[in-house]
Amino acid sequence: MSPNRQGRLSLALLSVVIVMMVSSCQGGFSSRPSSVDVHVGSKGIEARFMPSAPPVKVMENVEFPVILELENQGTGHVQNGLILFSGDSGFITIEESEGSFSVEGRSKSNPFPGKALIERKAQSLELDPQRQIHEASITATLCYPYETKAGINVCIDTDPLNLALRKKPCSVSSVSGARGQGAPLVVAEIEPSMIPEGEGVIPSFVIRLQNQGGGLIVDPRKVSLACQPLAQSKDLFDRVDIQARLTDTPLVCDSKVKLEDGKAEVECVSPDAFSRALGAYMAPLTINVRYGYTQSLKADVKIERRN
Amino acid sequence: MAERDPLEDELRRLEKRGLQRIQQSRSGPDPQDRADAAAMEAEAERAGAHEIAEAILDSKGLRPTSTGLVVTFLLAFAMAAGGVPPLWVAIGTIVALLIELTRLGSGELVNPGNLFYILFVVFHIFIDAVQAFSYGPSRFTALFAFGLVYWGLFRRNDVPFNTLNAGRYAGLLLGCIFMWVVYGFVPTIFSWLARVGVGQEVFNVLLVVGPPIVLLFLLPETLLIKSGKQFWLILGIIALVAFAYNAGLAGSVLSIPGLQASPFAVDRWGAASNFGMLFWNPIKHATLNFYEMVYAPACHTVIDGLEKFVGGESSGMADSLCPAIKELEAKKRFDANASSTPGGLAGWISHRIDFATGQVEETKKEPPGVFLDPLIAQSAAVEGQPVIATSQIRAVTLDKPLNINLFCKAMGEKSNHTADSITPAKTIVVEKKDQKGIICMFDSLPAETFTFLVTASFDFKTVSYTKSYLALDTEISALGSRDAWFDRYDITERSPEPKFTPGPVSMGVRIEEQQPIIMYPKASPQRLFINIPIQNAYNGKVRQINRLLIALPKGLELEGVFGGRQKGDIEKIECNQLSDEDRRGCNDDFFNVYDVVVQDKDVTGITYRAVATVADYVSLLSPAPPAAQYVKVIVDYNYVLEQRSPGLTIEKAASKGLTEEVESR
């Protein structure tokens, strides 16, 4: 084989290898995090007791593990969330019934849910005379701050009466956010309206929020109170803080937002009028809702007498 | 210009009305009416026009009854049944009260029967005193104050009863407002609002006593007052209320000891609460049927029609204004409970009675207890020869060995005989589980017909416990409702039932509070009433209840136990003071334990009532929510099982001479 031919063959082989390498890399890139939209869904922290921790059945007077697995399916990062464990008084004791946890949320750079394991030692106590079985339960309660970030393009029409007789690239209409934004509190719908003001309009948005998770919304300034049974105040639940921006303009939103039956409507209005000369165009509306969240879950444990 | 005297105006009005009535009667076809009218006319001449009106009302049996009261009751029932929105009831009741107040104020209802308002007040002051002001001193003070005010205004001797007078008007008005609005109506409505919301059946004194009081108003009150027998009326009202309090309010410590053994005691068939059920179910179903079939569809049609008329689409407003479905959730839960019991109303009532004790707890092995098989005597016997009767006993115990004392007896028409020997022994000891044959031997019995009896007596313990959820008032307030609290903590068992260990008695321990029990730290001392009903469950007898060991969660202190014959003081003890057997499961870190020695004999059913005070709510709510606390009671008693055989006739033995002759042959 001539060196020339050998060189060409080597080149061809090298090309095949490179193509294979590149294609394998491309295969990897095709599932790159950047292509995953993490801001969907209505899940936040999903908590579950590990199988057999606690066990379904234990004998009296034994120590057993309680392990709670937390998986942050949402996009909020939780730092210093609180956790409480409680069991049937006089039948189960749990070491360190109070504690804290942190768990990262999903992001573009890491679309996989953050996880945390919380482990405690529990002890079953002796049963009363004549008794053979006691059905007890262990409850874990989580309280943590969370947030919902929604970025939605909305149509701004500065000439709603079409006085300029121009063809418009978009029309003002409600935008659904029912798919969720990667948090239990969902921006379910945005209803824009353009309020004529002088030679332009003032954009106004009715933002509909809905708690689609299994827990309760807590005032973001009082999250820790929700896990302190002796320090709960009347306005603790169903309160949120909301901020919204239209492109770079901060909107003025209702300051006191309270959910009723898990739902709330908030009106956010632009502080300034938009000139008619701008016409109709799509603009990003960014909504940031801050709140606390609390949820509980329960595991049943059957305590059996030894003899 | 001289002012007109309102009294004169009133008299003129009455005169006019009375004369119209007389005129109508005189011209009427009925000779009796005409005669009555003539008599009334004569009376009118004697007594004046005001009395004429009174006389007419009396003669026609038209002494006014409290229509407003009846309406109030009916509305309250309707709402209790879960079928009418509270707002409507509130509006209806206010209207009814206004009617009532107007009638009282105008003098229509003034008669000595109204004194029963005062009696109600006095009675409730008495109850508060008995219950050691468990509702708080403010309630007592309020009752006392308005009782005094009402009495002071109403009893003015210088003002004749049948004269319209501002002082009396004010007195009646005050009394009525105090009784029906401040004291009677508002707390009742609030209580119902809270209870109906979680679907629990509503039982309170109003439901139990309400219908009879309505009847009392409609019928005998008029007659009794007319005949001057107010004393019997008052006595009847006191008896009625006492009856209801004895049996209707299970949480009340006010009980009449003599009634405990009667069919009218708590949880017995004659209890006021069961009578309440008789009224409850028909009213509930009638109201709800009307609601479902007539009201809700009509309301929807009207609201939807209005919305369309205004030009919009249906916005769902009808759902909120005609809350048929929402309001009926309570009914569905109620019916779900009721339908799980057989036999309609009777079944429901008997279910309630069973329910009062609790449920037997699950066991993984054979349940503890003692069982005695029927006694079988030999089929034939001859005078002077040994006779035996046999049975079998099975016993299971989990803790200390059971000592079972056996006793056999032959009961004849003329004589009774105790067995000469019992096999295996007169006292048998069962360590864990045993089954033994029993032979009762009578060496010789005379010729007559005997029934044989075997009894097994033993000391036994039954443990009952109940789980209670506790929540702080501020947390419930923040969440909005009890249901929301349960939802928050993922709790599905919202009314935990008391449970008890298997054995000869059934038993329940129940804190008479809706769950979760709300802790009010600012309203201390808060009291909780604990019912401990005990009933015979086997075919034997509870010979004596000896002792109750009551374990309350740390933070609750026992104040007293009522309803039984107590011997000595209640003693707070520590676990190490208990016997090995009783010490099992006892933990001073979690429970306050009280030893109550009692001496109640031959018990078929008894209810002890314990009063506990919240001494430390932080302990009760610790370490973390949801606080699930237990109240446990161990009852120690002596039980007797018995079995009887069918009759056995002992034949006469053949004569001695004849016997010898037979033998010699």
PDB file of C-alpha atoms in Angstrom, chain A residues 59-60 84-93 97-98 125-137 139 141-143 214 216 226-238 294-298 302 304-307, chain B residues 361-368 397-399 432 460-463 465 467 469 472 474-475 477-479 484 488-492 499 501-502 581-587 590-591 617-618 621-626 628-630 632 634:
ATOM      1  CA  MET A  59     -42.418  -4.190  68.438  1.00  0.00           C
ATOM      2  CA  GLU A  60     -42.823  -2.165  71.601  1.00  0.00           C
ATOM      3  CA  LEU A  84     -41.068  19.146  62.645  1.00  0.00           C
ATOM      4  CA  PHE A  85     -41.659  15.524  63.520  1.00  0.00           C
ATOM      5  CA  SER A  86     -44.404  14.432  65.866  1.00  0.00           C
ATOM      6  CA  GLY A  87     -45.706  11.072  66.983  1.00  0.00           C
ATOM      7  CA  ASP A  88     -48.514   9.798  69.201  1.00  0.00           C
ATOM      8  CA  SER A  89     -47.666  11.118  72.636  1.00  0.00           C
ATOM      9  CA  GLY A  90     -46.885   8.327  75.071  1.00  0.00           C
ATOM     10  CA  PHE A  91     -46.438   5.738  72.334  1.00  0.00           C
ATOM     11  CA  ILE A  92     -43.657   7.090  70.134  1.00  0.00           C
ATOM     12  CA  THR A  93     -40.789   9.434  70.846  1.00  0.00           C
ATOM     13  CA  SER A  97     -38.283  16.654  66.633  1.00  0.00           C
ATOM     14  CA  GLU A  98     -37.331  20.048  65.198  1.00  0.00           C
ATOM     15  CA  LEU A 125     -42.860   2.746  73.962  1.00  0.00           C
ATOM     16  CA  GLU A 126     -44.364  -0.002  76.047  1.00  0.00           C
ATOM     17  CA  LEU A 127     -48.049  -0.795  75.552  1.00  0.00           C
ATOM     18  CA  ASP A 128     -50.607  -0.704  78.361  1.00  0.00           C
ATOM     19  CA  PRO A 129     -51.810  -3.812  80.179  1.00  0.00           C
ATOM     20  CA  GLN A 130     -54.126  -6.088  78.170  1.00  0.00           C
ATOM     21  CA  ARG A 131     -53.174  -4.393  74.943  1.00  0.00           C
ATOM     22  CA  GLN A 132     -51.574  -6.172  72.014  1.00  0.00           C
ATOM     23  CA  ILE A 133     -51.480  -3.551  69.279  1.00  0.00           C
ATOM     24  CA  HIS A 134     -51.430   0.193  69.016  1.00  0.00           C
ATOM     25  CA  GLU A 135     -51.885   2.004  65.747  1.00  0.00           C
ATOM     26  CA  ALA A 136     -49.767   5.116  65.921  1.00  0.00           C
ATOM     27  CA  SER A 137     -48.701   7.678  63.379  1.00  0.00           C
ATOM     28  CA  THR A 139     -46.270  13.291  61.090  1.00  0.00           C
ATOM     29  CA  THR A 141     -44.420  19.102  58.812  1.00  0.00           C
ATOM     30  CA  LEU A 142     -42.291  21.294  56.553  1.00  0.00           C
ATOM     31  CA  CYS A 143     -42.264  25.088  56.503  1.00  0.00           C
ATOM     32  CA  GLY A 214     -50.988  20.044  48.420  1.00  0.00           C
ATOM     33  CA  LEU A 216     -50.692  25.878  52.418  1.00  0.00           C
ATOM     34  CA  ALA A 226     -46.037  28.302  60.717  1.00  0.00           C
ATOM     35  CA  CYS A 227     -43.864  25.656  62.327  1.00  0.00           C
ATOM     36  CA  GLN A 228     -44.164  27.096  65.829  1.00  0.00           C
ATOM     37  CA  PRO A 229     -47.444  25.866  67.218  1.00  0.00           C
ATOM     38  CA  LEU A 230     -47.444  28.355  70.067  1.00  0.00           C
ATOM     39  CA  ALA A 231     -46.710  31.433  68.000  1.00  0.00           C
ATOM     40  CA  GLN A 232     -49.190  31.454  65.164  1.00  0.00           C
ATOM     41  CA  SER A 233     -50.889  34.676  64.297  1.00  0.00           C
ATOM     42  CA  LYS A 234     -54.169  35.303  62.604  1.00  0.00           C
ATOM     43  CA  ASP A 235     -52.796  36.596  59.305  1.00  0.00           C
ATOM     44  CA  LEU A 236     -50.290  33.814  58.890  1.00  0.00           C
ATOM     45  CA  PHE A 237     -51.757  31.904  55.983  1.00  0.00           C
ATOM     46  CA  ASP A 238     -52.652  32.706  52.384  1.00  0.00           C
ATOM     47  CA  THR A 294     -46.081  24.426  54.548  1.00  0.00           C
ATOM     48  CA  GLN A 295     -47.041  20.834  53.993  1.00  0.00           C
ATOM     49  CA  SER A 296     -47.441  17.735  56.140  1.00  0.00           C
ATOM     50  CA  LEU A 297     -47.317  14.039  55.584  1.00  0.00           C
ATOM     51  CA  LYS A 298     -48.084  11.121  57.781  1.00  0.00           C
ATOM     52  CA  LYS A 302     -48.341  -0.410  64.180  1.00  0.00           C
ATOM     53  CA  GLU A 304     -47.070  -4.703  68.704  1.00  0.00           C
ATOM     54  CA  ARG A 305     -46.648  -6.201  72.117  1.00  0.00           C
ATOM     55  CA  ARG A 306     -43.652  -8.468  72.599  1.00  0.00           C
ATOM     56  CA  ASN A 307     -45.334 -11.469  74.160  1.00  0.00           C
TER      57      ASN A 307
ATOM     58  CA  GLU B 361     -59.458  -2.910  69.754  1.00  0.00           C
ATOM     59  CA  GLU B 362     -57.787  -5.207  67.302  1.00  0.00           C
ATOM     60  CA  THR B 363     -55.757  -8.082  68.716  1.00  0.00           C
ATOM     61  CA  LYS B 364     -53.051 -10.069  67.009  1.00  0.00           C
ATOM     62  CA  LYS B 365     -53.598 -13.171  69.117  1.00  0.00           C
ATOM     63  CA  GLU B 366     -56.576 -14.628  70.914  1.00  0.00           C
ATOM     64  CA  PRO B 367     -58.320 -11.807  72.772  1.00  0.00           C
ATOM     65  CA  PRO B 368     -58.159 -11.841  76.567  1.00  0.00           C
ATOM     66  CA  THR B 397     -54.888 -13.269  79.990  1.00  0.00           C
ATOM     67  CA  LEU B 398     -51.995 -11.155  78.861  1.00  0.00           C
ATOM     68  CA  ASP B 399     -50.645  -9.869  82.110  1.00  0.00           C
ATOM     69  CA  LYS B 432     -51.674 -17.125  80.038  1.00  0.00           C
ATOM     70  CA  PHE B 460     -60.316  -8.484  85.497  1.00  0.00           C
ATOM     71  CA  LYS B 461     -59.028  -5.295  83.970  1.00  0.00           C
ATOM     72  CA  THR B 462     -60.225  -3.468  80.895  1.00  0.00           C
ATOM     73  CA  VAL B 463     -58.245  -0.673  79.359  1.00  0.00           C
ATOM     74  CA  TYR B 465     -58.211   4.934  75.604  1.00  0.00           C
ATOM     75  CA  LYS B 467     -56.902   9.819  70.965  1.00  0.00           C
ATOM     76  CA  TYR B 469     -56.035  16.154  68.720  1.00  0.00           C
ATOM     77  CA  LEU B 472     -54.124  26.291  69.686  1.00  0.00           C
ATOM     78  CA  THR B 474     -54.751  31.130  67.204  1.00  0.00           C
ATOM     79  CA  GLU B 475     -53.847  28.358  64.776  1.00  0.00           C
ATOM     80  CA  SER B 477     -58.266  31.125  63.816  1.00  0.00           C
ATOM     81  CA  ALA B 478     -55.445  31.540  61.294  1.00  0.00           C
ATOM     82  CA  LEU B 479     -56.563  28.520  59.303  1.00  0.00           C
ATOM     83  CA  ALA B 484     -58.620  23.217  57.526  1.00  0.00           C
ATOM     84  CA  ARG B 488     -53.099  20.878  56.985  1.00  0.00           C
ATOM     85  CA  TYR B 489     -51.783  17.894  58.891  1.00  0.00           C
ATOM     86  CA  ASP B 490     -53.089  15.265  56.492  1.00  0.00           C
ATOM     87  CA  ILE B 491     -55.356  13.785  59.161  1.00  0.00           C
ATOM     88  CA  THR B 492     -58.295  11.799  57.880  1.00  0.00           C
ATOM     89  CA  LYS B 499     -61.168   1.861  71.961  1.00  0.00           C
ATOM     90  CA  THR B 501     -59.460  -4.088  75.233  1.00  0.00           C
ATOM     91  CA  PRO B 502     -61.587  -7.217  74.872  1.00  0.00           C
ATOM     92  CA  GLU B 581     -49.060  -5.170  85.898  1.00  0.00           C
ATOM     93  CA  ASP B 582     -50.513  -1.668  86.004  1.00  0.00           C
ATOM     94  CA  ARG B 583     -47.131  -0.060  85.563  1.00  0.00           C
ATOM     95  CA  ARG B 584     -46.993  -1.457  82.040  1.00  0.00           C
ATOM     96  CA  GLY B 585     -47.213   1.423  79.583  1.00  0.00           C
ATOM     97  CA  CYS B 586     -47.203   3.977  82.382  1.00  0.00           C
ATOM     98  CA  ASN B 587     -44.773   6.804  81.771  1.00  0.00           C
ATOM     99  CA  PHE B 590     -46.184  11.746  79.277  1.00  0.00           C
ATOM    100  CA  PHE B 591     -49.004  11.134  81.732  1.00  0.00           C
ATOM    101  CA  TYR B 617     -51.186  23.995  77.515  1.00  0.00           C
ATOM    102  CA  VAL B 618     -47.580  24.144  76.303  1.00  0.00           C
ATOM    103  CA  LEU B 621     -49.235  20.990  72.502  1.00  0.00           C
ATOM    104  CA  SER B 622     -45.649  19.767  72.647  1.00  0.00           C
ATOM    105  CA  PRO B 623     -43.383  18.754  71.146  1.00  0.00           C
ATOM    106  CA  ALA B 624     -44.770  19.578  67.718  1.00  0.00           C
ATOM    107  CA  PRO B 625     -48.074  19.812  65.912  1.00  0.00           C
ATOM    108  CA  PRO B 626     -50.302  17.996  65.327  1.00  0.00           C
ATOM    109  CA  ALA B 628     -52.102  13.753  69.406  1.00  0.00           C
ATOM    110  CA  GLN B 629     -52.684  13.116  73.090  1.00  0.00           C
ATOM    111  CA  TYR B 630     -54.244  10.140  74.806  1.00  0.00           C
ATOM    112  CA  LYS B 632     -56.337   6.230  79.186  1.00  0.00           C
ATOM    113  CA  ILE B 634     -57.839   1.149  83.425  1.00  0.00           C
TER     114      ILE B 634
END
